[in-house]
C-alpha cells in the first residue's frame, strides 16, 4: 500500500495533491489555506450577486412588459380618442420597440432611476424607500414566529405519544391547508369584531393616533425616531394579527422538517446511550435538535423567499401600505414602472435569502464546506497546471525560434 501511495504522490502535481486532502482538521491542508479558500468561496458568491441581480432585472422587465395590458387606456379611460392615446403613448415611450424600452430601462437603472409611476408621477425609488421597511419587518417577525411555533409543534409531535401526538399532527395538517390571508380574515373577525382585543385592520396605526413624520415608512420605527410612544405602541398592536397570520401559515414546513429529524434521532442508538448515562429527557431533546439544524437552515431560505413574495395578500387584507400592497396595486392598474420595481425588489430579496441560507449551510456543515473547498482547490490546481503548460510551450517555441534565427544568421 505504501508503494502505491508513493507512486500516486510522485505522479500527482503538488497543487492537486494538496487540493485532494481534506480541508478539515484531519486533513493535510493548512488552516490558513482553508481560511483563504473559505474567503474565496464567500467572495465568489458575493461576486455572483450583481450578475444574478442583472438577470433578475432583465427577466422582470420582460415578464411585466410581455403580459397583455394597456396602461394608456387604464390612465385615460375607455372614452379617450385615438389621438389622445397616441400622444400619451409617445410621452410614456410606449410607442418604441420592446428592446429599445429595455435598453432605456437598463440605462435608467444604472443611472440610479427606476422610472416614475404613471398615476402619481412619483419616482419608483422614492416609493420603495417608504415601503420596503414595513414589509421587511412584517416578514422577519412572521419568520421568527413561524420558526418558534414550528419548533414547539415539532417537539410535541416527535416526543408525545398517543392522542397528543395525533392531535398536534392534525393541527399542523389543518394549518397547512389554510392560506395565510384566510387566517388574517378569520383573526380580524374573531379578535377585532367579536372580542375587540385588537384595533381595526386599517393600516399600520389604529384610528385616532396621529402618524409620526414619515422617514422609513414604518410607523413603529418612525415613532421611535420621533419619540412618539403612542405611535410605537399602536404600531405594535397593529402588527400582531398579520405577524401571527404569516407565522401560523408558514410554521408547518418547520414543524414537518424538524419533527422528522427529531424522531429519527430520538429513536436511534445515540439517544438510547445518552439515556443510559442518566441524561434527562429535556437535555436529550436539546442535543437531538442539533441534528435538525441543517435541514432547518435549508428550508429557512425557502420560507423567507415565500414570505417576501406572499406577504402581498396579507398586506392588502390589513391595508398595510407596504411593498406587497403597493406592487399589487401597480399590477392591477397596469402601472408598469411600479410593477417592474416590485418584481425586481421581491426577486432580489428572495435571492438574498437563498444566498444567506447557502452561506449558513456552508458554515454549519463540515461536509458541505470540505466538499466545496476541495472542488474549488481542484479547479484552481487544474487552472495553475494549464497556465504552467502554456508557459512551458511558449518557452519551447521561443527557444526554437531563437535557434532558427541563429542558423539563418
C-alpha atoms as a printed R data frame, in Angstrom:
    type eleno elety resid chain resno       x      y       z
1   ATOM     1    CA   UNK     A     1   0.000  0.000   0.000
2   ATOM     2    CA   UNK     A     2   2.822  2.417   0.806
3   ATOM     3    CA   UNK     A     3   4.350  1.781  -2.619
4   ATOM     4    CA   UNK     A     4   1.062  2.626  -4.327
5   ATOM     5    CA   UNK     A     5   0.693  5.793  -2.280
6   ATOM     6    CA   UNK     A     6   4.269  6.842  -3.068
7   ATOM     7    CA   UNK     A     7   3.635  6.306  -6.777
8   ATOM     8    CA   UNK     A     8   0.459  8.369  -6.623
9   ATOM     9    CA   UNK     A     9   2.339 11.094  -4.805
10  ATOM    10    CA   UNK     A    10   5.034 11.177  -7.477
11  ATOM    11    CA   UNK     A    11   2.588 11.347 -10.400
12  ATOM    12    CA   UNK     A    12   0.201 13.861  -8.835
13  ATOM    13    CA   UNK     A    13   1.054 17.559  -9.166
14  ATOM    14    CA   UNK     A    14   1.710 19.214  -5.794
15  ATOM    15    CA   UNK     A    15  -1.228 21.598  -6.177
16  ATOM    16    CA   UNK     A    16  -3.675 18.762  -6.874
17  ATOM    17    CA   UNK     A    17  -2.230 16.661  -4.055
18  ATOM    18    CA   UNK     A    18  -2.855 19.489  -1.601
19  ATOM    19    CA   UNK     A    19  -6.319 20.092  -3.017
20  ATOM    20    CA   UNK     A    20  -7.274 16.427  -2.710
21  ATOM    21    CA   UNK     A    21  -6.521 16.453   1.011
22  ATOM    22    CA   UNK     A    22  -9.491 17.064   3.300
23  ATOM    23    CA   UNK     A    23  -9.911 20.659   4.332
24  ATOM    24    CA   UNK     A    24 -10.854 19.759   7.886
25  ATOM    25    CA   UNK     A    25  -8.709 19.197  10.964
26  ATOM    26    CA   UNK     A    26  -7.910 15.616   9.927
27  ATOM    27    CA   UNK     A    27  -6.675 16.664   6.503
28  ATOM    28    CA   UNK     A    28  -3.231 17.820   5.466
29  ATOM    29    CA   UNK     A    29  -4.341 21.237   4.280
30  ATOM    30    CA   UNK     A    30  -3.070 24.077   6.402
31  ATOM    31    CA   UNK     A    31  -5.645 26.060   8.386
32  ATOM    32    CA   UNK     A    32  -4.500 29.241   6.678
33  ATOM    33    CA   UNK     A    33  -5.197 27.720   3.270
34  ATOM    34    CA   UNK     A    34  -8.638 26.618   4.434
35  ATOM    35    CA   UNK     A    35  -9.416 30.140   5.604
36  ATOM    36    CA   UNK     A    36  -8.258 31.559   2.281
37  ATOM    37    CA   UNK     A    37 -10.394 29.023   0.403
38  ATOM    38    CA   UNK     A    38 -13.407 29.850   2.585
39  ATOM    39    CA   UNK     A    39 -12.938 33.542   1.920
40  ATOM    40    CA   UNK     A    40 -12.577 32.825  -1.790
41  ATOM    41    CA   UNK     A    41 -15.821 30.827  -1.752
42  ATOM    42    CA   UNK     A    42 -17.717 33.634   0.008
43  ATOM    43    CA   UNK     A    43 -16.275 36.266  -2.323
44  ATOM    44    CA   UNK     A    44 -17.249 34.112  -5.290
45  ATOM    45    CA   UNK     A    45 -20.827 34.091  -4.062
46  ATOM    46    CA   UNK     A    46 -20.732 37.853  -3.490
47  ATOM    47    CA   UNK     A    47 -19.406 38.444  -6.997
48  ATOM    48    CA   UNK     A    48 -22.245 36.313  -8.344
49  ATOM    49    CA   UNK     A    49 -24.916 38.560  -6.768
50  ATOM    50    CA   UNK     A    50 -24.598 41.507  -9.230
51  ATOM    51    CA   UNK     A    51 -24.790 39.129 -12.189
52  ATOM    52    CA   UNK     A    52 -27.856 37.421 -10.717
53  ATOM    53    CA   UNK     A    53 -29.409 40.823  -9.988
54  ATOM    54    CA   UNK     A    54 -28.947 41.822 -13.631
55  ATOM    55    CA   UNK     A    55 -30.622 38.590 -14.745
56  ATOM    56    CA   UNK     A    56 -33.487 39.317 -12.342
57  ATOM    57    CA   UNK     A    57 -33.745 42.846 -13.727
58  ATOM    58    CA   UNK     A    58 -33.927 41.561 -17.300
59  ATOM    59    CA   UNK     A    59 -36.424 38.806 -16.573
60  ATOM    60    CA   UNK     A    60 -38.680 41.103 -14.550
61  ATOM    61    CA   UNK     A    61 -38.759 43.688 -17.348
62  ATOM    62    CA   UNK     A    62 -39.811 41.185 -19.997
63  ATOM    63    CA   UNK     A    63 -42.175 39.407 -17.605
64  ATOM    64    CA   UNK     A    64 -44.034 42.636 -16.830
65  ATOM    65    CA   UNK     A    65 -43.994 44.047 -20.353
66  ATOM    66    CA   UNK     A    66 -44.981 40.854 -22.162
67  ATOM    67    CA   UNK     A    67 -48.131 40.434 -20.087
68  ATOM    68    CA   UNK     A    68 -51.085 41.752 -22.146
69  ATOM    69    CA   UNK     A    69 -52.013 45.178 -20.780
70  ATOM    70    CA   UNK     A    70 -52.925 48.676 -21.944
71  ATOM    71    CA   UNK     A    71 -51.633 51.208 -19.419
72  ATOM    72    CA   UNK     A    72 -52.648 54.175 -21.577
73  ATOM    73    CA   UNK     A    73 -56.288 53.049 -21.729
74  ATOM    74    CA   UNK     A    74 -56.188 52.454 -17.989
75  ATOM    75    CA   UNK     A    75 -54.994 56.032 -17.498
76  ATOM    76    CA   UNK     A    76 -57.289 57.817 -19.968
77  ATOM    77    CA   UNK     A    77 -60.369 55.645 -19.685
78  ATOM    78    CA   UNK     A    78 -62.462 53.879 -22.289
79  ATOM    79    CA   UNK     A    79 -63.712 57.089 -23.953
80  ATOM    80    CA   UNK     A    80 -60.306 58.536 -24.872
81  ATOM    81    CA   UNK     A    81 -59.755 59.375 -28.533
82  ATOM    82    CA   UNK     A    82 -57.110 57.725 -30.671
83  ATOM    83    CA   UNK     A    83 -55.162 60.996 -30.836
84  ATOM    84    CA   UNK     A    84 -55.018 61.208 -27.030
85  ATOM    85    CA   UNK     A    85 -53.940 57.581 -26.788
86  ATOM    86    CA   UNK     A    86 -51.195 58.061 -29.398
87  ATOM    87    CA   UNK     A    87 -49.935 61.240 -27.718
88  ATOM    88    CA   UNK     A    88 -49.704 59.603 -24.270
89  ATOM    89    CA   UNK     A    89 -48.042 56.523 -25.757
90  ATOM    90    CA   UNK     A    90 -45.360 58.808 -27.170
91  ATOM    91    CA   UNK     A    91 -44.951 60.687 -23.883
92  ATOM    92    CA   UNK     A    92 -44.509 57.448 -21.929
93  ATOM    93    CA   UNK     A    93 -42.230 55.904 -24.553
94  ATOM    94    CA   UNK     A    94 -44.609 53.007 -25.143
95  ATOM    95    CA   UNK     A    95 -44.535 53.547 -28.917
96  ATOM    96    CA   UNK     A    96 -40.943 52.260 -29.053
97  ATOM    97    CA   UNK     A    97 -39.970 48.647 -29.613
98  ATOM    98    CA   UNK     A    98 -39.702 46.344 -26.620
99  ATOM    99    CA   UNK     A    99 -35.929 46.038 -26.941
100 ATOM   100    CA   UNK     A   100 -35.488 49.831 -27.142
101 ATOM   101    CA   UNK     A   101 -37.576 50.238 -23.991
102 ATOM   102    CA   UNK     A   102 -35.470 47.564 -22.311
103 ATOM   103    CA   UNK     A   103 -32.246 49.401 -23.126
104 ATOM   104    CA   UNK     A   104 -33.743 52.652 -21.823
105 ATOM   105    CA   UNK     A   105 -34.835 50.915 -18.621
106 ATOM   106    CA   UNK     A   106 -31.427 49.325 -18.014
107 ATOM   107    CA   UNK     A   107 -29.750 52.675 -18.650
108 ATOM   108    CA   UNK     A   108 -32.081 54.370 -16.170
109 ATOM   109    CA   UNK     A   109 -31.381 51.710 -13.523
110 ATOM   110    CA   UNK     A   110 -27.615 52.069 -13.887
111 ATOM   111    CA   UNK     A   111 -28.016 55.838 -13.614
112 ATOM   112    CA   UNK     A   112 -29.945 55.459 -10.342
113 ATOM   113    CA   UNK     A   113 -33.545 55.626 -11.531
114 ATOM   114    CA   UNK     A   114 -36.294 53.054 -11.962
115 ATOM   115    CA   UNK     A   115 -38.762 55.394 -13.609
116 ATOM   116    CA   UNK     A   116 -41.846 57.062 -12.160
117 ATOM   117    CA   UNK     A   117 -45.388 55.901 -11.552
118 ATOM   118    CA   UNK     A   118 -47.788 56.546 -14.426
119 ATOM   119    CA   UNK     A   119 -50.507 57.583 -11.976
120 ATOM   120    CA   UNK     A   120 -48.724 59.649  -9.312
121 ATOM   121    CA   UNK     A   121 -45.528 60.656 -11.194
122 ATOM   122    CA   UNK     A   122 -43.648 59.745  -8.001
123 ATOM   123    CA   UNK     A   123 -40.225 58.168  -8.617
124 ATOM   124    CA   UNK     A   124 -40.322 54.433  -8.016
125 ATOM   125    CA   UNK     A   125 -37.252 54.577  -5.783
126 ATOM   126    CA   UNK     A   126 -38.982 57.100  -3.503
127 ATOM   127    CA   UNK     A   127 -41.970 54.786  -3.123
128 ATOM   128    CA   UNK     A   128 -39.670 51.834  -2.487
129 ATOM   129    CA   UNK     A   129 -37.831 53.743   0.224
130 ATOM   130    CA   UNK     A   130 -41.100 54.278   2.112
131 ATOM   131    CA   UNK     A   131 -42.494 50.767   1.675
132 ATOM   132    CA   UNK     A   132 -39.630 48.284   1.917
133 ATOM   133    CA   UNK     A   133 -39.030 48.527   5.681
134 ATOM   134    CA   UNK     A   134 -42.672 47.879   6.727
135 ATOM   135    CA   UNK     A   135 -42.678 44.720   4.615
136 ATOM   136    CA   UNK     A   136 -39.234 43.602   5.815
137 ATOM   137    CA   UNK     A   137 -40.278 43.975   9.472
138 ATOM   138    CA   UNK     A   138 -43.507 42.095   8.816
139 ATOM   139    CA   UNK     A   139 -41.679 39.280   7.027
140 ATOM   140    CA   UNK     A   140 -38.883 38.917   9.590
141 ATOM   141    CA   UNK     A   141 -41.283 38.886  12.540
142 ATOM   142    CA   UNK     A   142 -43.530 36.423  10.723
143 ATOM   143    CA   UNK     A   143 -40.493 34.237  10.038
144 ATOM   144    CA   UNK     A   144 -39.464 34.321  13.712
145 ATOM   145    CA   UNK     A   145 -42.979 33.378  14.840
146 ATOM   146    CA   UNK     A   146 -43.142 30.599  12.233
147 ATOM   147    CA   UNK     A   147 -39.834 29.166  13.431
148 ATOM   148    CA   UNK     A   148 -40.800 29.341  17.119
149 ATOM   149    CA   UNK     A   149 -44.223 27.735  16.635
150 ATOM   150    CA   UNK     A   150 -42.741 25.175  14.246
151 ATOM   151    CA   UNK     A   151 -40.113 24.106  16.788
152 ATOM   152    CA   UNK     A   152 -42.702 23.748  19.567
153 ATOM   153    CA   UNK     A   153 -45.032 21.706  17.357
154 ATOM   154    CA   UNK     A   154 -42.128 19.552  16.147
155 ATOM   155    CA   UNK     A   155 -41.054 18.713  19.699
156 ATOM   156    CA   UNK     A   156 -44.604 17.741  20.650
157 ATOM   157    CA   UNK     A   157 -45.068 15.604  17.524
158 ATOM   158    CA   UNK     A   158 -41.718 13.844  17.980
159 ATOM   159    CA   UNK     A   159 -41.881 13.231  21.733
160 ATOM   160    CA   UNK     A   160 -45.553 12.927  22.663
161 ATOM   161    CA   UNK     A   161 -47.377  9.642  22.393
162 ATOM   162    CA   UNK     A   162 -50.969  8.689  21.747
163 ATOM   163    CA   UNK     A   163 -53.729 11.285  21.324
164 ATOM   164    CA   UNK     A   164 -51.497 14.305  21.980
165 ATOM   165    CA   UNK     A   165 -49.227 13.479  19.057
166 ATOM   166    CA   UNK     A   166 -52.168 12.750  16.756
167 ATOM   167    CA   UNK     A   167 -53.991 15.965  17.696
168 ATOM   168    CA   UNK     A   168 -50.842 18.040  17.169
169 ATOM   169    CA   UNK     A   169 -50.236 16.376  13.824
170 ATOM   170    CA   UNK     A   170 -53.831 17.166  12.871
171 ATOM   171    CA   UNK     A   171 -53.383 20.823  13.834
172 ATOM   172    CA   UNK     A   172 -50.304 21.019  11.611
173 ATOM   173    CA   UNK     A   173 -52.207 19.455   8.719
174 ATOM   174    CA   UNK     A   174 -55.052 21.939   9.203
175 ATOM   175    CA   UNK     A   175 -52.654 24.904   9.214
176 ATOM   176    CA   UNK     A   176 -51.049 23.535   6.067
177 ATOM   177    CA   UNK     A   177 -54.405 23.623   4.276
178 ATOM   178    CA   UNK     A   178 -55.402 27.179   5.276
179 ATOM   179    CA   UNK     A   179 -53.929 30.132   3.303
180 ATOM   180    CA   UNK     A   180 -52.413 32.978   5.285
181 ATOM   181    CA   UNK     A   181 -54.953 35.554   4.097
182 ATOM   182    CA   UNK     A   182 -57.800 33.327   5.368
183 ATOM   183    CA   UNK     A   183 -56.105 33.217   8.769
184 ATOM   184    CA   UNK     A   184 -55.849 37.007   8.632
185 ATOM   185    CA   UNK     A   185 -59.536 37.452   7.805
186 ATOM   186    CA   UNK     A   186 -60.664 34.965  10.475
187 ATOM   187    CA   UNK     A   187 -58.330 36.556  13.021
188 ATOM   188    CA   UNK     A   188 -59.734 40.011  12.295
189 ATOM   189    CA   UNK     A   189 -63.294 38.696  12.599
190 ATOM   190    CA   UNK     A   190 -62.656 36.973  15.920
191 ATOM   191    CA   UNK     A   191 -60.200 39.228  17.731
192 ATOM   192    CA   UNK     A   192 -61.446 42.593  16.444
193 ATOM   193    CA   UNK     A   193 -65.131 42.249  15.572
194 ATOM   194    CA   UNK     A   194 -66.227 39.655  18.161
195 ATOM   195    CA   UNK     A   195 -63.794 40.099  21.051
196 ATOM   196    CA   UNK     A   196 -62.498 43.634  20.498
197 ATOM   197    CA   UNK     A   197 -58.988 42.696  21.625
198 ATOM   198    CA   UNK     A   198 -57.128 44.334  18.730
199 ATOM   199    CA   UNK     A   199 -57.709 47.516  16.694
200 ATOM   200    CA   UNK     A   200 -59.444 47.516  13.330
201 ATOM   201    CA   UNK     A   201 -57.245 46.330  10.422
202 ATOM   202    CA   UNK     A   202 -56.918 49.764   8.827
203 ATOM   203    CA   UNK     A   203 -53.160 50.044   8.340
204 ATOM   204    CA   UNK     A   204 -50.068 50.434  10.463
205 ATOM   205    CA   UNK     A   205 -51.726 52.661  13.092
206 ATOM   206    CA   UNK     A   206 -55.088 52.475  14.880
207 ATOM   207    CA   UNK     A   207 -57.705 55.119  14.197
208 ATOM   208    CA   UNK     A   208 -57.285 58.242  16.308
209 ATOM   209    CA   UNK     A   209 -53.475 58.165  16.553
210 ATOM   210    CA   UNK     A   210 -51.584 60.792  14.599
211 ATOM   211    CA   UNK     A   211 -48.839 59.255  12.452
212 ATOM   212    CA   UNK     A   212 -45.246 60.373  13.039
213 ATOM   213    CA   UNK     A   213 -43.245 62.129  10.366
214 ATOM   214    CA   UNK     A   214 -42.514 59.659   7.582
215 ATOM   215    CA   UNK     A   215 -38.837 58.738   7.423
216 ATOM   216    CA   UNK     A   216 -38.688 54.987   6.841
217 ATOM   217    CA   UNK     A   217 -42.353 54.234   6.156
218 ATOM   218    CA   UNK     A   218 -42.655 52.006   9.238
219 ATOM   219    CA   UNK     A   219 -44.836 53.650  11.875
220 ATOM   220    CA   UNK     A   220 -43.052 51.774  14.669
221 ATOM   221    CA   UNK     A   221 -39.572 52.831  13.544
222 ATOM   222    CA   UNK     A   222 -40.664 56.383  12.724
223 ATOM   223    CA   UNK     A   223 -42.385 56.595  16.106
224 ATOM   224    CA   UNK     A   224 -39.174 55.515  17.821
225 ATOM   225    CA   UNK     A   225 -37.170 58.090  15.883
226 ATOM   226    CA   UNK     A   226 -39.661 60.814  16.819
227 ATOM   227    CA   UNK     A   227 -40.132 59.663  20.406
228 ATOM   228    CA   UNK     A   228 -43.868 59.136  19.834
229 ATOM   229    CA   UNK     A   229 -44.822 56.441  22.351
230 ATOM   230    CA   UNK     A   230 -48.451 56.255  21.194
231 ATOM   231    CA   UNK     A   231 -47.404 55.614  17.604
232 ATOM   232    CA   UNK     A   232 -44.979 52.900  18.720
233 ATOM   233    CA   UNK     A   233 -47.491 51.082  20.931
234 ATOM   234    CA   UNK     A   234 -50.236 51.446  18.332
235 ATOM   235    CA   UNK     A   235 -47.965 50.169  15.590
236 ATOM   236    CA   UNK     A   236 -47.010 47.130  17.671
237 ATOM   237    CA   UNK     A   237 -50.700 46.360  18.282
238 ATOM   238    CA   UNK     A   238 -51.420 46.562  14.565
239 ATOM   239    CA   UNK     A   239 -48.599 44.112  13.790
240 ATOM   240    CA   UNK     A   240 -49.957 41.325  15.988
241 ATOM   241    CA   UNK     A   241 -52.564 39.862  13.635
242 ATOM   242    CA   UNK     A   242 -50.603 39.992  10.340
243 ATOM   243    CA   UNK     A   243 -47.491 38.579  12.022
244 ATOM   244    CA   UNK     A   244 -49.491 35.747  13.596
245 ATOM   245    CA   UNK     A   245 -51.200 35.010  10.275
246 ATOM   246    CA   UNK     A   246 -47.849 34.747   8.486
247 ATOM   247    CA   UNK     A   247 -46.294 32.752  11.325
248 ATOM   248    CA   UNK     A   248 -49.109 30.215  11.635
249 ATOM   249    CA   UNK     A   249 -49.333 29.613   7.899
250 ATOM   250    CA   UNK     A   250 -45.568 29.126   7.491
251 ATOM   251    CA   UNK     A   251 -44.765 27.171  10.659
252 ATOM   252    CA   UNK     A   252 -45.816 23.925   9.001
253 ATOM   253    CA   UNK     A   253 -42.642 23.410   6.986
254 ATOM   254    CA   UNK     A   254 -40.511 23.878  10.120
255 ATOM   255    CA   UNK     A   255 -42.726 21.509  12.121
256 ATOM   256    CA   UNK     A   256 -42.576 18.791   9.464
257 ATOM   257    CA   UNK     A   257 -38.843 19.106   8.819
258 ATOM   258    CA   UNK     A   258 -37.712 19.289  12.445
259 ATOM   259    CA   UNK     A   259 -40.094 16.598  13.727
260 ATOM   260    CA   UNK     A   260 -38.919 14.104  11.096
261 ATOM   261    CA   UNK     A   261 -35.285 14.624  12.103
262 ATOM   262    CA   UNK     A   262 -36.098 14.542  15.820
263 ATOM   263    CA   UNK     A   263 -37.959 11.254  15.527
264 ATOM   264    CA   UNK     A   264 -35.061  9.675  13.679
265 ATOM   265    CA   UNK     A   265 -32.505 10.852  16.239
266 ATOM   266    CA   UNK     A   266 -34.590 10.123  19.344
267 ATOM   267    CA   UNK     A   267 -35.280  6.586  18.121
268 ATOM   268    CA   UNK     A   268 -31.599  5.996  17.377
269 ATOM   269    CA   UNK     A   269 -28.879  4.321  19.404
270 ATOM   270    CA   UNK     A   270 -27.163  7.576  20.342
271 ATOM   271    CA   UNK     A   271 -30.241  8.763  22.247
272 ATOM   272    CA   UNK     A   272 -30.592  5.369  23.953
273 ATOM   273    CA   UNK     A   273 -26.963  5.585  25.023
274 ATOM   274    CA   UNK     A   274 -27.479  9.119  26.366
275 ATOM   275    CA   UNK     A   275 -30.475  7.965  28.406
276 ATOM   276    CA   UNK     A   276 -28.492  5.021  29.757
277 ATOM   277    CA   UNK     A   277 -25.936  7.502  31.090
278 ATOM   278    CA   UNK     A   278 -28.670  9.176  33.110
279 ATOM   279    CA   UNK     A   279 -29.057 12.259  30.890
280 ATOM   280    CA   UNK     A   280 -32.513 13.766  31.294
281 ATOM   281    CA   UNK     A   281 -35.119 13.830  28.550
282 ATOM   282    CA   UNK     A   282 -35.016 17.647  28.020
283 ATOM   283    CA   UNK     A   283 -31.244 17.522  27.542
284 ATOM   284    CA   UNK     A   284 -31.552 14.638  25.092
285 ATOM   285    CA   UNK     A   285 -34.147 16.606  23.097
286 ATOM   286    CA   UNK     A   286 -31.888 19.672  23.013
287 ATOM   287    CA   UNK     A   287 -28.975 17.553  21.813
288 ATOM   288    CA   UNK     A   288 -31.179 15.921  19.195
289 ATOM   289    CA   UNK     A   289 -32.283 19.363  17.995
290 ATOM   290    CA   UNK     A   290 -28.735 19.969  16.790
291 ATOM   291    CA   UNK     A   291 -29.241 17.287  14.169
292 ATOM   292    CA   UNK     A   292 -32.133 19.295  12.723
293 ATOM   293    CA   UNK     A   293 -30.012 22.433  12.297
294 ATOM   294    CA   UNK     A   294 -29.001 21.770   8.703
295 ATOM   295    CA   UNK     A   295 -32.488 20.863   7.405
296 ATOM   296    CA   UNK     A   296 -33.858 23.911   9.211
297 ATOM   297    CA   UNK     A   297 -31.322 26.195   7.531
298 ATOM   298    CA   UNK     A   298 -32.137 24.650   4.167
299 ATOM   299    CA   UNK     A   299 -35.873 25.328   4.463
300 ATOM   300    CA   UNK     A   300 -35.364 28.764   6.034
301 ATOM   301    CA   UNK     A   301 -34.296 30.196   2.697
302 ATOM   302    CA   UNK     A   302 -37.434 28.787   1.086
303 ATOM   303    CA   UNK     A   303 -39.681 30.195   3.816
304 ATOM   304    CA   UNK     A   304 -38.125 33.664   3.657
305 ATOM   305    CA   UNK     A   305 -38.391 33.775  -0.126
306 ATOM   306    CA   UNK     A   306 -42.019 32.665   0.101
307 ATOM   307    CA   UNK     A   307 -42.773 35.301   2.735
308 ATOM   308    CA   UNK     A   308 -41.315 38.136   0.677
309 ATOM   309    CA   UNK     A   309 -43.371 37.105  -2.322
310 ATOM   310    CA   UNK     A   310 -46.509 36.042  -0.486
311 ATOM   311    CA   UNK     A   311 -46.901 38.862   2.021
312 ATOM   312    CA   UNK     A   312 -48.678 40.991  -0.598
313 ATOM   313    CA   UNK     A   313 -52.102 39.443   0.055
314 ATOM   314    CA   UNK     A   314 -51.735 39.826   3.825
315 ATOM   315    CA   UNK     A   315 -50.801 43.463   3.303
316 ATOM   316    CA   UNK     A   316 -53.962 44.022   1.295
317 ATOM   317    CA   UNK     A   317 -56.079 42.311   3.961
318 ATOM   318    CA   UNK     A   318 -54.683 44.593   6.673
319 ATOM   319    CA   UNK     A   319 -54.157 47.663   4.437
320 ATOM   320    CA   UNK     A   320 -50.522 47.598   5.493
321 ATOM   321    CA   UNK     A   321 -49.247 50.072   2.878
322 ATOM   322    CA   UNK     A   322 -46.102 48.052   2.369
323 ATOM   323    CA   UNK     A   323 -44.165 46.822  -0.613
324 ATOM   324    CA   UNK     A   324 -46.544 43.990  -1.464
325 ATOM   325    CA   UNK     A   325 -49.721 46.062  -1.448
326 ATOM   326    CA   UNK     A   326 -48.013 48.771  -3.490
327 ATOM   327    CA   UNK     A   327 -46.834 46.239  -6.067
328 ATOM   328    CA   UNK     A   328 -50.202 44.508  -6.380
329 ATOM   329    CA   UNK     A   329 -51.938 47.845  -6.916
330 ATOM   330    CA   UNK     A   330 -49.387 48.694  -9.607
331 ATOM   331    CA   UNK     A   331 -50.029 45.395 -11.385
332 ATOM   332    CA   UNK     A   332 -53.814 45.824 -11.227
333 ATOM   333    CA   UNK     A   333 -53.562 49.356 -12.661
334 ATOM   334    CA   UNK     A   334 -51.023 48.360 -15.354
335 ATOM   335    CA   UNK     A   335 -48.544 50.801 -13.816
336 ATOM   336    CA   UNK     A   336 -45.504 49.246 -15.490
337 ATOM   337    CA   UNK     A   337 -42.700 51.088 -13.612
338 ATOM   338    CA   UNK     A   338 -44.281 50.197 -10.263
339 ATOM   339    CA   UNK     A   339 -44.817 46.564 -11.273
340 ATOM   340    CA   UNK     A   340 -41.230 46.283 -12.535
341 ATOM   341    CA   UNK     A   341 -39.822 47.811  -9.356
342 ATOM   342    CA   UNK     A   342 -41.901 45.463  -7.210
343 ATOM   343    CA   UNK     A   343 -40.822 42.334  -9.091
344 ATOM   344    CA   UNK     A   344 -37.148 43.361  -9.070
345 ATOM   345    CA   UNK     A   345 -37.078 44.079  -5.326
346 ATOM   346    CA   UNK     A   346 -39.001 40.955  -4.310
347 ATOM   347    CA   UNK     A   347 -36.881 38.717  -6.545
348 ATOM   348    CA   UNK     A   348 -33.696 40.308  -5.182
349 ATOM   349    CA   UNK     A   349 -34.840 39.748  -1.595
350 ATOM   350    CA   UNK     A   350 -35.614 36.110  -2.366
351 ATOM   351    CA   UNK     A   351 -32.188 35.727  -3.972
352 ATOM   352    CA   UNK     A   352 -30.504 37.205  -0.887
353 ATOM   353    CA   UNK     A   353 -32.475 34.809   1.331
354 ATOM   354    CA   UNK     A   354 -31.180 31.845  -0.685
355 ATOM   355    CA   UNK     A   355 -27.664 33.310  -0.580
356 ATOM   356    CA   UNK     A   356 -27.785 33.668   3.216
357 ATOM   357    CA   UNK     A   357 -29.063 30.098   3.609
358 ATOM   358    CA   UNK     A   358 -26.281 28.831   1.340
359 ATOM   359    CA   UNK     A   359 -23.611 30.583   3.407
360 ATOM   360    CA   UNK     A   360 -25.103 29.290   6.662
361 ATOM   361    CA   UNK     A   361 -25.106 25.754   5.264
362 ATOM   362    CA   UNK     A   362 -21.504 26.248   4.198
363 ATOM   363    CA   UNK     A   363 -20.534 27.417   7.700
364 ATOM   364    CA   UNK     A   364 -22.576 24.874   9.668
365 ATOM   365    CA   UNK     A   365 -21.974 21.646   7.743
366 ATOM   366    CA   UNK     A   366 -18.325 20.492   7.589
367 ATOM   367    CA   UNK     A   367 -19.193 18.002   4.835
368 ATOM   368    CA   UNK     A   368 -20.556 20.714   2.547
369 ATOM   369    CA   UNK     A   369 -17.682 23.030   3.418
370 ATOM   370    CA   UNK     A   370 -14.981 20.427   2.778
371 ATOM   371    CA   UNK     A   371 -16.577 19.236  -0.443
372 ATOM   372    CA   UNK     A   372 -16.924 22.722  -1.904
373 ATOM   373    CA   UNK     A   373 -13.468 23.838  -0.774
374 ATOM   374    CA   UNK     A   374 -11.870 20.746  -2.281
375 ATOM   375    CA   UNK     A   375 -13.738 21.284  -5.538
376 ATOM   376    CA   UNK     A   376 -12.571 24.891  -5.633
377 ATOM   377    CA   UNK     A   377  -9.000 23.828  -4.850
378 ATOM   378    CA   UNK     A   378  -9.044 21.210  -7.609
379 ATOM   379    CA   UNK     A   379 -10.281 23.775 -10.107
380 ATOM   380    CA   UNK     A   380  -7.529 26.172  -9.033
381 ATOM   381    CA   UNK     A   381  -4.902 23.419  -9.328
382 ATOM   382    CA   UNK     A   382  -6.056 22.475 -12.825
383 ATOM   383    CA   UNK     A   383  -6.038 26.119 -13.839
384 ATOM   384    CA   UNK     A   384  -2.485 26.555 -12.500
385 ATOM   385    CA   UNK     A   385  -1.342 23.427 -14.328
386 ATOM   386    CA   UNK     A   386  -2.796 24.669 -17.629
387 ATOM   387    CA   UNK     A   387  -1.043 28.010 -17.161
388 ATOM   388    CA   UNK     A   388   2.261 26.243 -16.426
389 ATOM   389    CA   UNK     A   389   1.875 24.039 -19.512
390 ATOM   390    CA   UNK     A   390   1.102 27.082 -21.663
391 ATOM   391    CA   UNK     A   391   4.187 28.901 -20.364
392 ATOM   392    CA   UNK     A   392   6.325 25.826 -20.986
393 ATOM   393    CA   UNK     A   393   5.087 25.601 -24.575
394 ATOM   394    CA   UNK     A   394   5.742 29.311 -25.107
395 ATOM   395    CA   UNK     A   395   9.275 28.976 -23.774
396 ATOM   396    CA   UNK     A   396   9.899 25.985 -26.055
397 ATOM   397    CA   UNK     A   397   8.554 27.864 -29.073
398 ATOM   398    CA   UNK     A   398  10.681 30.920 -28.232
399 ATOM   399    CA   UNK     A   399  13.752 28.695 -27.892
400 ATOM   400    CA   UNK     A   400  13.100 27.082 -31.287
401 ATOM   401    CA   UNK     A   401  12.604 30.494 -32.887
402 ATOM   402    CA   UNK     A   402  15.901 31.656 -31.398
403 ATOM   403    CA   UNK     A   403  17.749 28.618 -32.748
404 ATOM   404    CA   UNK     A   404  16.271 29.161 -36.213
405 ATOM   405    CA   UNK     A   405  17.333 32.823 -36.122
406 ATOM   406    CA   UNK     A   406  20.886 31.785 -35.176
407 ATOM   407    CA   UNK     A   407  21.018 29.301 -38.058
408 ATOM   408    CA   UNK     A   408  19.777 31.900 -40.552
409 ATOM   409    CA   UNK     A   409  22.295 34.462 -39.358
